[in-house]
Amino acid sequence: IPDFKPGYHIVIEPYGGVYGIELRNGEHDVLGYIQIDEPDDDLGNCHGAWMISSSEVQPAGEGFGPLLYDIAIEYTGKAGLMADRWQVSSDALAVWDFYLKRRQSEFEFLQLDMAADTLATHSSRGPNPGEQITPQDTSDDCDSDAALNWSIQTGKSWDTHPLNYVARRRGGATPTLDRLKKLKLIRFEG
């Protein structure tokens, strides 16, 4: 957990099927946030994962972005968390890439497969993006324009892209949430 300045704390607040995880300074000064959405069948089964739909952290470089990701992943429990399926910033992509390459001991990553209709739509607009990994298993099917667009732009395979995984804490552990609770630096609203 990065050093919290006096007044810094985390707030988790529901807004319907969307949850805001905010780093605040005082009651109303939001320094960073991650918005996560409950599973959405319109995207496919996606292993039942929650999705990040929006995020921003200021100031950058102080470790609060990864802290918010850790909290979000732990908060989603066994369902896990996946990146936005349509658009991901280069900063967010770097976080997902770092987690996938360097945090395997803490997190498990479930491979997502592209939904067949998404592959068909993309292949009609440009180079063939490839085939499904598990065509007989729909539990992992999930739309991902972000990964497919990256694949088309780079010529690399979408299936190994960091955005095509669901992250969840190994063993369902919640060390970040537990530590924040112990330090009284987190509040759950609503």
C-alpha positions as semicolon CSV with decimal commas, in nm:
position;residue;x (nm);y (nm);z (nm)
1;I;0,000;0,000;0,000
2;P;0,148;0,336;-0,098
3;D;0,194;0,606;0,163
4;F;-0,132;0,781;0,238
5;K;-0,105;1,151;0,313
6;P;-0,324;1,280;0,596
7;G;-0,685;1,291;0,476
8;Y;-0,639;1,026;0,204
9;H;-0,880;0,732;0,216
10;I;-1,066;0,490;-0,011
11;V;-1,444;0,494;-0,061
12;I;-1,640;0,216;-0,233
13;E;-1,984;0,331;-0,337
14;P;-2,253;0,155;-0,546
15;Y;-2,451;0,332;-0,817
16;G;-2,699;0,069;-0,936
17;G;-2,499;-0,209;-1,107
18;V;-2,188;0,012;-1,111
19;Y;-1,944;0,059;-0,825
20;G;-1,705;0,347;-0,775
21;I;-1,378;0,285;-0,595
22;E;-1,234;0,626;-0,516
23;L;-0,916;0,761;-0,364
24;R;-1,020;1,076;-0,183
25;N;-0,847;1,356;-0,001
26;G;-1,107;1,465;0,252
27;E;-1,472;1,407;0,175
28;H;-1,511;1,540;-0,178
29;D;-1,168;1,575;-0,344
30;V;-1,140;1,266;-0,569
31;L;-0,777;1,202;-0,663
32;G;-0,841;0,880;-0,850
33;Y;-1,110;0,626;-0,920
34;I;-1,198;0,300;-1,086
35;Q;-1,553;0,233;-1,192
36;I;-1,645;-0,135;-1,215
37;D;-1,959;-0,286;-1,363
38;E;-2,132;-0,606;-1,258
39;P;-2,128;-0,887;-1,517
40;D;-2,319;-0,804;-1,835
41;D;-2,457;-1,087;-2,050
42;D;-2,457;-0,857;-2,354
43;L;-2,077;-0,894;-2,366
44;G;-2,088;-1,275;-2,355
45;N;-2,034;-1,502;-2,056
46;C;-1,684;-1,364;-1,986
47;H;-1,635;-1,620;-1,705
48;G;-1,891;-1,409;-1,512
49;A;-1,630;-1,135;-1,455
50;W;-1,686;-0,774;-1,360
51;M;-1,549;-0,509;-1,596
52;I;-1,359;-0,186;-1,545
53;S;-1,555;0,075;-1,736
54;S;-1,358;0,383;-1,640
55;S;-1,051;0,486;-1,441
56;E;-0,826;0,782;-1,373
57;V;-0,562;0,862;-1,113
58;Q;-0,391;1,192;-1,031
59;P;-0,115;1,228;-0,942
60;A;0,027;0,943;-1,149
61;G;0,336;0,752;-1,046
62;E;0,264;0,729;-0,674
63;G;0,130;0,371;-0,679
64;F;-0,236;0,460;-0,638
65;G;-0,342;0,322;-0,979
66;P;-0,225;-0,033;-0,899
67;L;-0,370;0,004;-0,548
68;L;-0,713;0,082;-0,696
69;Y;-0,678;-0,216;-0,933
70;D;-0,587;-0,445;-0,640
71;I;-0,892;-0,323;-0,447
72;A;-1,120;-0,371;-0,748
73;I;-0,991;-0,723;-0,815
74;E;-1,030;-0,822;-0,450
75;Y;-1,376;-0,662;-0,429
76;T;-1,503;-0,873;-0,722
77;G;-1,402;-1,194;-0,543
78;K;-1,415;-1,522;-0,735
79;A;-1,586;-1,357;-1,032
80;G;-1,271;-1,156;-1,102
81;L;-1,213;-0,842;-1,304
82;M;-1,147;-0,773;-1,671
83;A;-1,050;-0,462;-1,863
84;D;-1,298;-0,249;-2,053
85;R;-1,396;-0,437;-2,368
86;W;-1,404;-0,137;-2,604
87;Q;-1,132;0,110;-2,520
88;V;-0,833;0,103;-2,287
89;S;-0,576;0,379;-2,235
90;S;-0,206;0,308;-2,278
91;D;-0,161;0,359;-1,901
92;A;-0,431;0,103;-1,821
93;L;-0,289;-0,140;-2,077
94;A;0,051;-0,109;-1,905
95;V;-0,110;-0,202;-1,571
96;W;-0,280;-0,510;-1,720
97;D;0,044;-0,612;-1,892
98;F;0,240;-0,571;-1,566
99;Y;-0,012;-0,780;-1,371
100;L;-0,010;-1,059;-1,630
101;K;0,371;-1,072;-1,656
102;R;0,486;-0,993;-1,303
103;R;0,210;-1,069;-1,054
104;Q;0,133;-1,432;-1,137
105;S;0,217;-1,538;-0,781
106;E;-0,060;-1,316;-0,638
107;F;-0,326;-1,340;-0,907
108;E;-0,467;-1,605;-1,132
109;F;-0,562;-1,518;-1,487
110;L;-0,846;-1,683;-1,677
111;Q;-0,815;-1,673;-2,056
112;L;-1,106;-1,512;-2,238
113;D;-1,213;-1,627;-2,582
114;M;-1,349;-1,391;-2,843
115;A;-1,722;-1,415;-2,904
116;A;-1,785;-1,573;-3,246
117;D;-2,003;-1,280;-3,362
118;T;-1,725;-1,033;-3,270
119;L;-1,473;-1,227;-3,479
120;A;-1,717;-1,236;-3,772
121;T;-1,781;-0,862;-3,751
122;H;-1,409;-0,780;-3,741
123;S;-1,315;-1,019;-4,021
124;S;-1,564;-0,844;-4,248
125;R;-1,388;-0,508;-4,182
126;G;-1,028;-0,609;-4,231
127;P;-0,773;-0,888;-4,193
128;N;-0,904;-1,210;-4,046
129;P;-0,844;-1,184;-3,670
130;G;-0,826;-1,563;-3,628
131;E;-1,038;-1,833;-3,473
132;Q;-1,192;-1,895;-3,134
133;I;-0,972;-2,075;-2,884
134;T;-1,251;-2,292;-2,739
135;P;-1,541;-2,293;-2,988
136;Q;-1,735;-2,558;-2,788
137;D;-1,707;-2,366;-2,458
138;T;-1,910;-2,045;-2,438
139;S;-1,832;-1,972;-2,070
140;D;-1,520;-1,781;-2,177
141;D;-1,669;-1,601;-2,479
142;C;-1,644;-1,226;-2,444
143;D;-1,654;-0,927;-2,678
144;S;-1,330;-0,731;-2,695
145;D;-1,297;-0,462;-2,954
146;A;-0,993;-0,328;-2,764
147;A;-0,790;-0,648;-2,806
148;L;-0,905;-0,706;-3,165
149;N;-0,823;-0,352;-3,271
150;W;-0,477;-0,389;-3,117
151;S;-0,433;-0,719;-3,302
152;I;-0,531;-0,567;-3,636
153;Q;-0,299;-0,266;-3,582
154;T;0,004;-0,471;-3,476
155;G;-0,046;-0,795;-3,668
156;K;-0,013;-0,988;-3,340
157;S;-0,259;-1,245;-3,212
158;W;-0,544;-1,113;-2,994
159;D;-0,555;-1,426;-2,779
160;T;-0,232;-1,346;-2,592
161;H;-0,315;-0,980;-2,538
162;P;-0,319;-0,868;-2,169
163;L;-0,677;-0,745;-2,211
164;N;-0,800;-1,098;-2,286
165;Y;-0,779;-1,223;-1,929
166;V;-0,984;-1,208;-1,611
167;A;-0,775;-1,140;-1,300
168;R;-0,864;-1,263;-0,954
169;R;-0,673;-1,303;-0,629
170;R;-0,533;-1,650;-0,571
171;G;-0,734;-1,836;-0,309
172;G;-0,986;-1,553;-0,281
173;A;-0,748;-1,363;-0,054
174;T;-0,814;-0,995;0,021
175;P;-0,487;-0,867;0,172
176;T;-0,525;-0,512;0,039
177;L;-0,883;-0,472;0,161
178;D;-0,790;-0,632;0,494
179;R;-0,496;-0,395;0,545
180;L;-0,701;-0,087;0,451
181;K;-0,976;-0,194;0,695
182;K;-0,721;-0,249;0,972
183;L;-0,573;0,097;0,911
184;K;-0,925;0,248;0,888
185;L;-0,846;0,388;0,544
186;I;-1,147;0,244;0,361
187;R;-1,518;0,314;0,382
188;F;-1,808;0,131;0,219
189;E;-2,109;0,348;0,138
190;G;-2,461;0,273;0,020
